[in-house]
Amino acid sequence: MSNTELAGTVNVCGGESSELPVLERIESRPVVLTPRTWDETDGRDVDPAEQVHRYLPTKGRRMVGAWCFLDLFGPSDVSAGHGMQIAPHPHCGLQTVTWLLAGNVRHRDSLGSDQLIEPGQLNLMTAGHGIAHAENSPAGHGPALHGVQLWVALPGPERERLPGFAHHHTLPAVELPGIRGVVLLGELAGIASPATAYTPIVGADLELAALSRGAVPVRPEWEYAVLVIDGDATVAGSGFTSTDMVYLGCGRSELELSSHAGARLLLLGGAPFEEEIVMWWNFVARSHDEIAAARSEWTSGDRFGVVEYDGSVIPAPPLPPVTLRPRGRS
Ligand code: MN
């Protein structure tokens, strides 16, 4: 994903963490990834998949552990349109995690990676000092597109590391009474993902059958959030429905989940991120000067490399007319 919320929008990561268990709704907002195209004859929206729901960062919630960005896209019928078409753009200081529920996406990056991702597989791109990538629905793509993309802030000692890309064809399954799941990043109930993380973190896709009930073990010192991707779920005693997200704070040792009609949930958690961060456009850094340098180097064609791509890259938006300031947990 590329962040298209442009000039003047100052996204500051490093939000308040609750040391106590809470239930706070995280409101998403619609974001248009690229200008929409319309069918001239009937006004039909040709590329509905280009609008996403952004849950992180929001005004009320900047991070959950090191998770600092969450877009939910679809479910969309992309049979008549182009689907996802995100031209080359840069990242630094973060990892991108792509997880699909339906459809497929072609990832290309400046390391030369060219990888089709499908449901059940994980793409993990570690930007480190700098990388560029493009994300496109491939030619002949399927009719549906549904998935999430997340960003993970890299901690100080790792954020300048060399970039890398990993594709995981299969991920380990978690089987708990009433709950089945897949561990995307980190470890849950003793099951560890092979994907490389640099902070204490977990991400898991959990599935509850109709009329099922269960609990997942969590760590009291970590904060958590749950996105209801599909269906209905009772999370820690409160009911939620499809596309709801709830922040849970810290302080629990298990998280009770149940569902009437069945549910698909995304569980995110991690140790509260202690560093102050500046997040602007597609960069995570620690100061205005670092952001300005990254922007300048993308514009001059340095640092981030070149993606083999038929088309132009996404230009960096202008810096806002204020000094970007890092903000920590309040
Ligand atoms: Mn991206």
mmCIF file of C-alpha atoms in Angstrom, residues 34-252:
data_model
loop_
_atom_site.group_PDB
_atom_site.id
_atom_site.type_symbol
_atom_site.label_atom_id
_atom_site.label_comp_id
_atom_site.label_asym_id
_atom_site.label_seq_id
_atom_site.Cartn_x
_atom_site.Cartn_y
_atom_site.Cartn_z
ATOM 1 C CA THR A 34 -5.809 6.295 -6.395
ATOM 2 C CA PRO A 35 -8.315 8.571 -8.129
ATOM 3 C CA ARG A 36 -11.368 6.520 -9.049
ATOM 4 C CA THR A 37 -12.391 5.881 -12.600
ATOM 5 C CA TRP A 38 -15.976 5.878 -13.701
ATOM 6 C CA ASP A 39 -17.750 4.267 -16.574
ATOM 7 C CA GLU A 40 -18.754 7.217 -18.790
ATOM 8 C CA THR A 41 -21.986 5.609 -19.941
ATOM 9 C CA ASP A 42 -23.582 4.456 -16.696
ATOM 10 C CA GLY A 43 -21.509 6.039 -13.957
ATOM 11 C CA ARG A 44 -20.613 2.653 -12.560
ATOM 12 C CA ASP A 45 -17.568 2.594 -10.338
ATOM 13 C CA VAL A 46 -14.972 0.692 -12.362
ATOM 14 C CA ASP A 47 -12.382 0.252 -9.637
ATOM 15 C CA PRO A 48 -14.176 -0.197 -6.342
ATOM 16 C CA ALA A 49 -11.207 -2.007 -4.817
ATOM 17 C CA GLU A 50 -9.197 1.173 -4.715
ATOM 18 C CA GLN A 51 -11.079 2.447 -1.692
ATOM 19 C CA VAL A 52 -9.880 0.930 1.563
ATOM 20 C CA HIS A 53 -10.803 1.146 5.243
ATOM 21 C CA ARG A 54 -7.918 2.526 7.302
ATOM 22 C CA TYR A 55 -7.922 1.540 10.981
ATOM 23 C CA LEU A 56 -4.375 2.605 11.897
ATOM 24 C CA PRO A 57 -3.238 5.244 12.356
ATOM 25 C CA THR A 58 -6.371 7.096 13.452
ATOM 26 C CA LYS A 59 -6.838 10.111 15.675
ATOM 27 C CA GLY A 60 -7.648 7.921 18.640
ATOM 28 C CA ARG A 61 -5.174 5.133 18.085
ATOM 29 C CA ARG A 62 -1.766 5.346 16.487
ATOM 30 C CA MET A 63 -0.254 1.961 17.236
ATOM 31 C CA VAL A 64 -0.921 -1.443 18.736
ATOM 32 C CA GLY A 65 2.480 -2.749 19.812
ATOM 33 C CA ALA A 66 4.717 -2.049 16.799
ATOM 34 C CA TRP A 67 1.733 -2.332 14.388
ATOM 35 C CA CYS A 68 1.406 1.217 13.024
ATOM 36 C CA PHE A 69 -0.762 0.886 9.905
ATOM 37 C CA LEU A 70 -3.757 -1.247 8.957
ATOM 38 C CA ASP A 71 -5.753 -1.093 5.743
ATOM 39 C CA LEU A 72 -8.634 -3.474 5.001
ATOM 40 C CA PHE A 73 -9.471 -3.716 1.314
ATOM 41 C CA GLY A 74 -12.571 -5.365 -0.092
ATOM 42 C CA PRO A 75 -14.330 -7.672 -0.315
ATOM 43 C CA SER A 76 -14.658 -6.201 -3.807
ATOM 44 C CA ASP A 77 -15.787 -7.488 -7.163
ATOM 45 C CA VAL A 78 -12.874 -6.499 -9.395
ATOM 46 C CA SER A 79 -13.918 -8.637 -12.364
ATOM 47 C CA ALA A 80 -14.772 -5.583 -14.495
ATOM 48 C CA GLY A 81 -11.963 -3.310 -13.328
ATOM 49 C CA HIS A 82 -8.236 -3.154 -12.844
ATOM 50 C CA GLY A 83 -8.317 -4.181 -9.191
ATOM 51 C CA MET A 84 -5.345 -3.063 -7.170
ATOM 52 C CA GLN A 85 -2.943 -0.876 -9.118
ATOM 53 C CA ILE A 86 -0.328 0.699 -6.876
ATOM 54 C CA ALA A 87 2.690 1.991 -8.805
ATOM 55 C CA PRO A 88 6.225 1.886 -7.371
ATOM 56 C CA HIS A 89 6.652 3.819 -4.140
ATOM 57 C CA PRO A 90 9.245 3.800 -1.354
ATOM 58 C CA HIS A 91 9.267 2.660 2.257
ATOM 59 C CA CYS A 92 11.778 2.918 5.107
ATOM 60 C CA GLY A 93 11.879 2.122 8.806
ATOM 61 C CA LEU A 94 9.077 -0.453 8.671
ATOM 62 C CA GLN A 95 7.943 -3.887 7.518
ATOM 63 C CA THR A 96 4.881 -4.416 5.316
ATOM 64 C CA VAL A 97 2.688 -7.462 5.952
ATOM 65 C CA THR A 98 0.238 -8.484 3.223
ATOM 66 C CA TRP A 99 -2.436 -11.101 3.939
ATOM 67 C CA LEU A 100 -5.197 -11.963 1.486
ATOM 68 C CA LEU A 101 -8.614 -13.505 2.149
ATOM 69 C CA ALA A 102 -9.605 -13.636 -1.537
ATOM 70 C CA GLY A 103 -8.012 -12.853 -4.880
ATOM 71 C CA ASN A 104 -4.359 -12.379 -5.705
ATOM 72 C CA VAL A 105 -1.799 -9.582 -5.905
ATOM 73 C CA ARG A 106 1.535 -9.360 -7.709
ATOM 74 C CA HIS A 107 4.360 -7.861 -5.647
ATOM 75 C CA ARG A 108 7.457 -6.450 -7.334
ATOM 76 C CA ASP A 109 10.262 -4.654 -5.517
ATOM 77 C CA SER A 110 13.610 -2.988 -6.071
ATOM 78 C CA LEU A 111 15.466 -6.106 -4.890
ATOM 79 C CA GLY A 112 14.126 -7.867 -7.993
ATOM 80 C CA SER A 113 11.421 -9.840 -6.187
ATOM 81 C CA ASP A 114 8.406 -10.699 -8.359
ATOM 82 C CA GLN A 115 5.912 -12.687 -6.333
ATOM 83 C CA LEU A 116 2.254 -13.549 -6.711
ATOM 84 C CA ILE A 117 0.520 -13.738 -3.347
ATOM 85 C CA GLU A 118 -2.638 -15.745 -2.768
ATOM 86 C CA PRO A 119 -4.888 -16.397 0.251
ATOM 87 C CA GLY A 120 -3.140 -18.322 3.005
ATOM 88 C CA GLN A 121 0.281 -16.974 2.048
ATOM 89 C CA LEU A 122 2.198 -14.152 3.694
ATOM 90 C CA ASN A 123 4.273 -11.441 2.085
ATOM 91 C CA LEU A 124 6.670 -9.739 4.473
ATOM 92 C CA MET A 125 8.777 -6.898 3.135
ATOM 93 C CA THR A 126 11.362 -5.448 5.483
ATOM 94 C CA ALA A 127 12.083 -1.942 4.231
ATOM 95 C CA GLY A 128 14.890 -1.139 6.662
ATOM 96 C CA HIS A 129 17.021 1.654 5.159
ATOM 97 C CA GLY A 130 14.932 1.734 2.017
ATOM 98 C CA ILE A 131 13.086 -0.261 -0.626
ATOM 99 C CA ALA A 132 10.524 0.435 -3.342
ATOM 100 C CA HIS A 133 7.680 -1.831 -4.415
ATOM 101 C CA ALA A 134 4.612 -2.028 -6.625
ATOM 102 C CA GLU A 135 1.421 -3.972 -5.874
ATOM 103 C CA ASN A 136 -0.899 -4.893 -8.712
ATOM 104 C CA SER A 137 -3.765 -7.204 -9.443
ATOM 105 C CA PRO A 138 -2.165 -9.440 -12.099
ATOM 106 C CA ALA A 139 -3.416 -9.765 -15.645
ATOM 107 C CA GLY A 140 -6.273 -12.234 -15.657
ATOM 108 C CA HIS A 141 -6.882 -11.714 -11.958
ATOM 109 C CA GLY A 142 -9.803 -13.343 -10.187
ATOM 110 C CA PRO A 143 -13.133 -11.599 -9.609
ATOM 111 C CA ALA A 144 -12.671 -10.956 -5.893
ATOM 112 C CA LEU A 145 -10.201 -8.972 -3.842
ATOM 113 C CA HIS A 146 -10.190 -9.011 -0.041
ATOM 114 C CA GLY A 147 -7.308 -8.610 2.347
ATOM 115 C CA VAL A 148 -5.292 -6.529 4.730
ATOM 116 C CA GLN A 149 -2.008 -4.729 4.635
ATOM 117 C CA LEU A 150 -0.219 -3.825 7.820
ATOM 118 C CA TRP A 151 2.963 -1.979 8.627
ATOM 119 C CA VAL A 152 5.213 -2.775 11.570
ATOM 120 C CA ALA A 153 7.537 -0.064 12.883
ATOM 121 C CA LEU A 154 11.129 -1.248 13.156
ATOM 122 C CA PRO A 155 12.891 -0.535 16.459
ATOM 123 C CA GLY A 156 15.959 1.736 16.586
ATOM 124 C CA PRO A 157 18.666 -0.927 16.251
ATOM 125 C CA GLU A 158 16.977 -2.524 13.213
ATOM 126 C CA ARG A 159 15.452 0.343 11.302
ATOM 127 C CA GLU A 160 18.507 1.012 9.101
ATOM 128 C CA ARG A 161 19.082 -2.639 8.231
ATOM 129 C CA LEU A 162 19.388 -3.785 4.628
ATOM 130 C CA PRO A 163 16.005 -4.341 2.974
ATOM 131 C CA GLY A 164 14.604 -7.833 2.482
ATOM 132 C CA PHE A 165 11.569 -9.640 1.113
ATOM 133 C CA ALA A 166 10.113 -12.971 2.218
ATOM 134 C CA HIS A 167 7.198 -14.972 0.872
ATOM 135 C CA HIS A 168 5.797 -17.660 3.167
ATOM 136 C CA HIS A 169 3.712 -20.225 1.257
ATOM 137 C CA THR A 170 2.379 -21.837 4.406
ATOM 138 C CA LEU A 171 2.027 -20.689 7.968
ATOM 139 C CA PRO A 172 1.564 -22.746 11.134
ATOM 140 C CA ALA A 173 -1.950 -23.472 12.377
ATOM 141 C CA VAL A 174 -3.247 -22.900 15.876
ATOM 142 C CA GLU A 175 -5.926 -25.306 17.136
ATOM 143 C CA LEU A 176 -7.709 -24.273 20.313
ATOM 144 C CA PRO A 177 -11.102 -25.366 21.639
ATOM 145 C CA GLY A 178 -13.632 -23.412 19.545
ATOM 146 C CA ILE A 179 -10.984 -21.449 17.647
ATOM 147 C CA ARG A 180 -8.766 -22.255 14.684
ATOM 148 C CA GLY A 181 -6.111 -19.891 13.495
ATOM 149 C CA VAL A 182 -2.983 -19.114 11.533
ATOM 150 C CA VAL A 183 -0.052 -17.250 13.054
ATOM 151 C CA LEU A 184 1.145 -14.538 10.672
ATOM 152 C CA LEU A 185 3.845 -12.971 12.816
ATOM 153 C CA GLY A 186 5.178 -13.789 16.263
ATOM 154 C CA GLU A 187 3.820 -16.587 18.410
ATOM 155 C CA LEU A 188 0.409 -17.566 19.756
ATOM 156 C CA ALA A 189 -0.441 -20.500 22.050
ATOM 157 C CA GLY A 190 3.047 -21.906 21.561
ATOM 158 C CA ILE A 191 2.840 -21.812 17.759
ATOM 159 C CA ALA A 192 5.425 -19.557 16.088
ATOM 160 C CA SER A 193 5.354 -18.003 12.628
ATOM 161 C CA PRO A 194 8.490 -18.450 10.520
ATOM 162 C CA ALA A 195 8.275 -14.778 9.494
ATOM 163 C CA THR A 196 10.958 -12.544 10.997
ATOM 164 C CA ALA A 197 9.859 -9.926 13.511
ATOM 165 C CA TYR A 198 12.085 -7.409 15.297
ATOM 166 C CA THR A 199 9.876 -6.504 18.250
ATOM 167 C CA PRO A 200 7.754 -8.610 20.658
ATOM 168 C CA ILE A 201 4.649 -8.857 18.491
ATOM 169 C CA VAL A 202 1.857 -11.137 17.321
ATOM 170 C CA GLY A 203 -0.536 -11.179 14.389
ATOM 171 C CA ALA A 204 -2.986 -14.032 13.847
ATOM 172 C CA ASP A 205 -5.968 -14.835 11.626
ATOM 173 C CA LEU A 206 -8.574 -16.555 13.809
ATOM 174 C CA GLU A 207 -11.666 -18.418 12.699
ATOM 175 C CA LEU A 208 -14.689 -19.254 14.853
ATOM 176 C CA ALA A 209 -17.347 -21.632 13.596
ATOM 177 C CA ALA A 210 -21.027 -20.833 14.173
ATOM 178 C CA LEU A 211 -22.048 -21.100 17.833
ATOM 179 C CA SER A 212 -18.465 -21.601 18.974
ATOM 180 C CA ARG A 213 -16.747 -20.213 22.038
ATOM 181 C CA GLY A 214 -13.143 -20.230 23.193
ATOM 182 C CA ALA A 215 -10.205 -18.255 24.518
ATOM 183 C CA VAL A 216 -6.740 -17.440 23.244
ATOM 184 C CA PRO A 217 -3.810 -17.022 25.637
ATOM 185 C CA VAL A 218 -2.414 -13.469 25.637
ATOM 186 C CA ARG A 219 0.301 -11.694 27.617
ATOM 187 C CA PRO A 220 -0.692 -9.234 30.348
ATOM 188 C CA GLU A 221 2.224 -6.924 29.505
ATOM 189 C CA TRP A 222 1.216 -6.634 25.842
ATOM 190 C CA GLU A 223 -1.555 -4.573 24.290
ATOM 191 C CA TYR A 224 -4.005 -6.124 21.806
ATOM 192 C CA ALA A 225 -6.679 -5.285 19.263
ATOM 193 C CA VAL A 226 -9.136 -7.363 17.242
ATOM 194 C CA LEU A 227 -10.536 -6.595 13.792
ATOM 195 C CA VAL A 228 -13.697 -8.476 12.843
ATOM 196 C CA ILE A 229 -12.998 -9.187 9.195
ATOM 197 C CA ASP A 230 -16.204 -11.146 8.677
ATOM 198 C CA GLY A 231 -19.164 -12.406 10.693
ATOM 199 C CA ASP A 232 -20.013 -11.536 14.273
ATOM 200 C CA ALA A 233 -17.971 -11.939 17.423
ATOM 201 C CA THR A 234 -18.184 -11.340 21.121
ATOM 202 C CA VAL A 235 -14.754 -10.135 22.228
ATOM 203 C CA ALA A 236 -14.099 -9.964 25.984
ATOM 204 C CA GLY A 237 -17.842 -9.833 26.599
ATOM 205 C CA SER A 238 -18.852 -7.187 24.038
ATOM 206 C CA GLY A 239 -20.493 -7.854 20.700
ATOM 207 C CA PHE A 240 -19.000 -6.735 17.402
ATOM 208 C CA THR A 241 -19.805 -7.264 13.775
ATOM 209 C CA SER A 242 -18.065 -7.296 10.402
ATOM 210 C CA THR A 243 -15.450 -4.499 9.964
ATOM 211 C CA ASP A 244 -15.586 -3.461 13.640
ATOM 212 C CA MET A 245 -12.233 -3.104 15.372
ATOM 213 C CA VAL A 246 -11.667 -2.943 19.099
ATOM 214 C CA TYR A 247 -8.594 -1.934 21.117
ATOM 215 C CA LEU A 248 -8.192 -4.057 24.239
ATOM 216 C CA GLY A 249 -5.253 -2.500 26.113
ATOM 217 C CA CYS A 250 -2.951 -4.606 28.293
ATOM 218 C CA GLY A 251 -3.572 -6.628 31.421
ATOM 219 C CA ARG A 252 -5.246 -9.806 30.170
#
